[in-house]
């Protein structure tokens, strides 16, 4: 019997599928931190149903009901399940748009991906992330066939550009605070810059993530086998997990954040 | 000059874009070649002399042969306020 091994629990996939209202031609997959091996006892298991028709799910009571996807929750085997239902057609359209991106143009990064109407880019890219890091539970062939369609190089390159844009936006605030000699706030803003910088680095190393909270566990995973990642993690620890007690120390820390960020980003090909 | 040590101006950033190393800051954008990138990456906390030695070792050339070029480039960075001489 096929089982999902989640923490110390074995969940029979067939039992799990029984509670889901999918149809024969749908695709069901599990994703999230528990599937990626970085979750904890309080993490939810995310189940995704890619359906031919969202209307099929109209009779199900959903906590969140959007045009392009629906979300509901349930509990089983002592684990909370988030169940998201998405249109398969929408994911196909997004995959096609990612594959067609021309990076050597002057198009602004956020305009490279011309998303279907009424979709937030964060939701869509989170779906793509969950999809490529997920595990098929039902219709493995359909899942694999969709996955094979996605140009992963384009996905990672797009995510590198998007996350580096975030760094460039936030780093201006950091520089502004240093200029103003507000070093305490500079360090606070700098912590965000550091996390965004490492997000960019992880994408450049073809590690996908969709939340800042997974940056450190993913970096730790990568550092187990990659010396550069190990060096970056050591530097990040030295800058972040340090006690700062006076303005001079805050100033020095803010400059260390800038140096480290610039070092990491200068190594990443755009 | 040879014993001077410089610190990067924190408003300057370098990025790899389409196989080009670009150094930029507000109102400034400059393409660095490989040696320029090497100097930029190693300029903090080292004397000009040390940078010349490192670069000569990296490219297996005589330090005397590259000294003037390195000094010219460092003068360019000073002029653009990309680096600041340590006191």
mmCIF file of C-alpha atoms in Angstrom, chain A residues 138-260:
data_model
loop_
_atom_site.group_PDB
_atom_site.id
_atom_site.type_symbol
_atom_site.label_atom_id
_atom_site.label_comp_id
_atom_site.label_asym_id
_atom_site.label_seq_id
_atom_site.Cartn_x
_atom_site.Cartn_y
_atom_site.Cartn_z
ATOM 1 C CA UNK A 138 -3.298 10.464 -7.825
ATOM 2 C CA UNK A 139 -2.766 10.509 -11.609
ATOM 3 C CA UNK A 140 1.021 10.316 -11.482
ATOM 4 C CA UNK A 141 1.197 10.246 -15.295
ATOM 5 C CA UNK A 142 -0.803 13.463 -15.590
ATOM 6 C CA UNK A 143 1.364 15.071 -12.899
ATOM 7 C CA UNK A 144 4.608 14.019 -14.623
ATOM 8 C CA UNK A 145 3.336 15.081 -18.007
ATOM 9 C CA UNK A 146 2.570 18.588 -16.673
ATOM 10 C CA UNK A 147 5.912 18.774 -14.888
ATOM 11 C CA UNK A 148 7.797 17.814 -18.051
ATOM 12 C CA UNK A 149 6.153 20.737 -19.824
ATOM 13 C CA UNK A 150 7.699 23.303 -17.469
ATOM 14 C CA UNK A 151 11.050 24.828 -18.421
ATOM 15 C CA UNK A 152 12.607 24.766 -14.947
ATOM 16 C CA UNK A 153 15.595 26.891 -16.011
ATOM 17 C CA UNK A 154 13.199 29.665 -16.966
ATOM 18 C CA UNK A 155 11.306 29.285 -13.687
ATOM 19 C CA UNK A 156 14.456 29.609 -11.577
ATOM 20 C CA UNK A 157 15.814 32.467 -13.661
ATOM 21 C CA UNK A 158 12.531 34.332 -13.295
ATOM 22 C CA UNK A 159 12.512 33.758 -9.535
ATOM 23 C CA UNK A 160 16.127 34.963 -9.247
ATOM 24 C CA UNK A 161 15.152 38.184 -11.007
ATOM 25 C CA UNK A 162 11.996 38.666 -8.962
ATOM 26 C CA UNK A 163 13.717 38.097 -5.641
ATOM 27 C CA UNK A 164 16.692 40.268 -6.605
ATOM 28 C CA UNK A 165 14.225 43.047 -7.412
ATOM 29 C CA UNK A 166 12.895 42.686 -3.878
ATOM 30 C CA UNK A 167 16.434 43.004 -2.506
ATOM 31 C CA UNK A 168 17.149 46.083 -4.609
ATOM 32 C CA UNK A 169 13.950 47.721 -3.365
ATOM 33 C CA UNK A 170 14.664 46.971 0.293
ATOM 34 C CA UNK A 171 18.387 47.695 0.180
ATOM 35 C CA UNK A 172 17.613 51.320 -0.715
ATOM 36 C CA UNK A 173 15.838 51.603 2.652
ATOM 37 C CA UNK A 174 18.875 50.112 4.347
ATOM 38 C CA UNK A 175 21.213 52.600 2.627
ATOM 39 C CA UNK A 176 18.799 55.432 3.444
ATOM 40 C CA UNK A 177 18.884 54.539 7.131
ATOM 41 C CA UNK A 178 22.691 54.278 7.121
ATOM 42 C CA UNK A 179 22.898 57.699 5.435
ATOM 43 C CA UNK A 180 20.538 59.080 8.077
ATOM 44 C CA UNK A 181 22.671 57.414 10.754
ATOM 45 C CA UNK A 182 19.635 55.525 12.068
ATOM 46 C CA UNK A 183 21.688 52.379 12.489
ATOM 47 C CA UNK A 184 19.190 50.484 14.664
ATOM 48 C CA UNK A 185 16.558 50.689 11.968
ATOM 49 C CA UNK A 186 19.203 50.017 9.320
ATOM 50 C CA UNK A 187 19.958 46.688 11.026
ATOM 51 C CA UNK A 188 16.253 45.840 11.277
ATOM 52 C CA UNK A 189 15.721 46.568 7.571
ATOM 53 C CA UNK A 190 18.993 44.777 6.891
ATOM 54 C CA UNK A 191 17.655 41.537 8.385
ATOM 55 C CA UNK A 192 14.933 41.555 5.724
ATOM 56 C CA UNK A 193 17.557 42.314 3.074
ATOM 57 C CA UNK A 194 19.618 39.330 4.239
ATOM 58 C CA UNK A 195 16.687 36.934 3.995
ATOM 59 C CA UNK A 196 15.760 38.244 0.533
ATOM 60 C CA UNK A 197 19.392 37.992 -0.551
ATOM 61 C CA UNK A 198 19.568 34.360 0.505
ATOM 62 C CA UNK A 199 16.233 33.705 -1.211
ATOM 63 C CA UNK A 200 17.816 34.967 -4.437
ATOM 64 C CA UNK A 201 20.866 32.806 -3.822
ATOM 65 C CA UNK A 202 18.752 29.693 -3.211
ATOM 66 C CA UNK A 203 16.818 30.234 -6.434
ATOM 67 C CA UNK A 204 20.125 30.668 -8.277
ATOM 68 C CA UNK A 205 21.106 27.259 -6.870
ATOM 69 C CA UNK A 206 17.823 25.849 -8.193
ATOM 70 C CA UNK A 207 16.224 25.488 -4.789
ATOM 71 C CA UNK A 208 12.641 26.643 -4.771
ATOM 72 C CA UNK A 209 10.780 28.263 -1.887
ATOM 73 C CA UNK A 210 7.729 30.430 -1.438
ATOM 74 C CA UNK A 211 8.021 31.847 2.086
ATOM 75 C CA UNK A 212 10.853 33.691 3.876
ATOM 76 C CA UNK A 213 10.509 31.291 6.826
ATOM 77 C CA UNK A 214 11.992 28.478 4.720
ATOM 78 C CA UNK A 215 15.160 30.344 3.743
ATOM 79 C CA UNK A 216 17.216 29.195 6.705
ATOM 80 C CA UNK A 217 16.177 25.502 6.677
ATOM 81 C CA UNK A 218 16.766 25.369 2.913
ATOM 82 C CA UNK A 219 20.154 27.064 3.225
ATOM 83 C CA UNK A 220 21.052 24.563 5.942
ATOM 84 C CA UNK A 221 20.003 21.714 3.619
ATOM 85 C CA UNK A 222 22.157 23.110 0.808
ATOM 86 C CA UNK A 223 25.109 23.775 3.118
ATOM 87 C CA UNK A 224 25.312 20.052 3.866
ATOM 88 C CA UNK A 225 26.642 19.425 0.346
ATOM 89 C CA UNK A 226 27.803 22.802 -0.980
ATOM 90 C CA UNK A 227 30.872 24.626 0.361
ATOM 91 C CA UNK A 228 29.829 28.076 -0.871
ATOM 92 C CA UNK A 229 26.427 27.685 0.802
ATOM 93 C CA UNK A 230 28.230 26.602 3.973
ATOM 94 C CA UNK A 231 30.387 29.749 3.815
ATOM 95 C CA UNK A 232 27.334 31.960 3.240
ATOM 96 C CA UNK A 233 25.479 30.324 6.126
ATOM 97 C CA UNK A 234 28.441 30.870 8.462
ATOM 98 C CA UNK A 235 28.615 34.528 7.443
ATOM 99 C CA UNK A 236 24.835 34.926 7.824
ATOM 100 C CA UNK A 237 25.050 33.427 11.347
ATOM 101 C CA UNK A 238 27.928 35.739 12.282
ATOM 102 C CA UNK A 239 25.977 38.804 11.164
ATOM 103 C CA UNK A 240 22.554 37.782 12.462
ATOM 104 C CA UNK A 241 23.056 35.924 15.730
ATOM 105 C CA UNK A 242 25.080 38.572 17.477
ATOM 106 C CA UNK A 243 24.418 40.855 20.394
ATOM 107 C CA UNK A 244 24.530 44.574 19.520
ATOM 108 C CA UNK A 245 24.640 46.988 22.409
ATOM 109 C CA UNK A 246 25.706 50.387 21.149
ATOM 110 C CA UNK A 247 25.399 52.606 18.097
ATOM 111 C CA UNK A 248 28.895 51.762 16.838
ATOM 112 C CA UNK A 249 28.057 48.050 16.832
ATOM 113 C CA UNK A 250 24.773 48.661 15.018
ATOM 114 C CA UNK A 251 26.625 50.758 12.427
ATOM 115 C CA UNK A 252 29.234 48.044 11.902
ATOM 116 C CA UNK A 253 26.530 45.385 11.614
ATOM 117 C CA UNK A 254 24.595 47.435 9.023
ATOM 118 C CA UNK A 255 27.758 47.717 6.911
ATOM 119 C CA UNK A 256 28.426 43.990 7.259
ATOM 120 C CA UNK A 257 24.922 43.313 5.947
ATOM 121 C CA UNK A 258 25.557 45.576 2.945
ATOM 122 C CA UNK A 259 28.927 43.958 2.201
ATOM 123 C CA UNK A 260 27.550 40.439 2.499
#
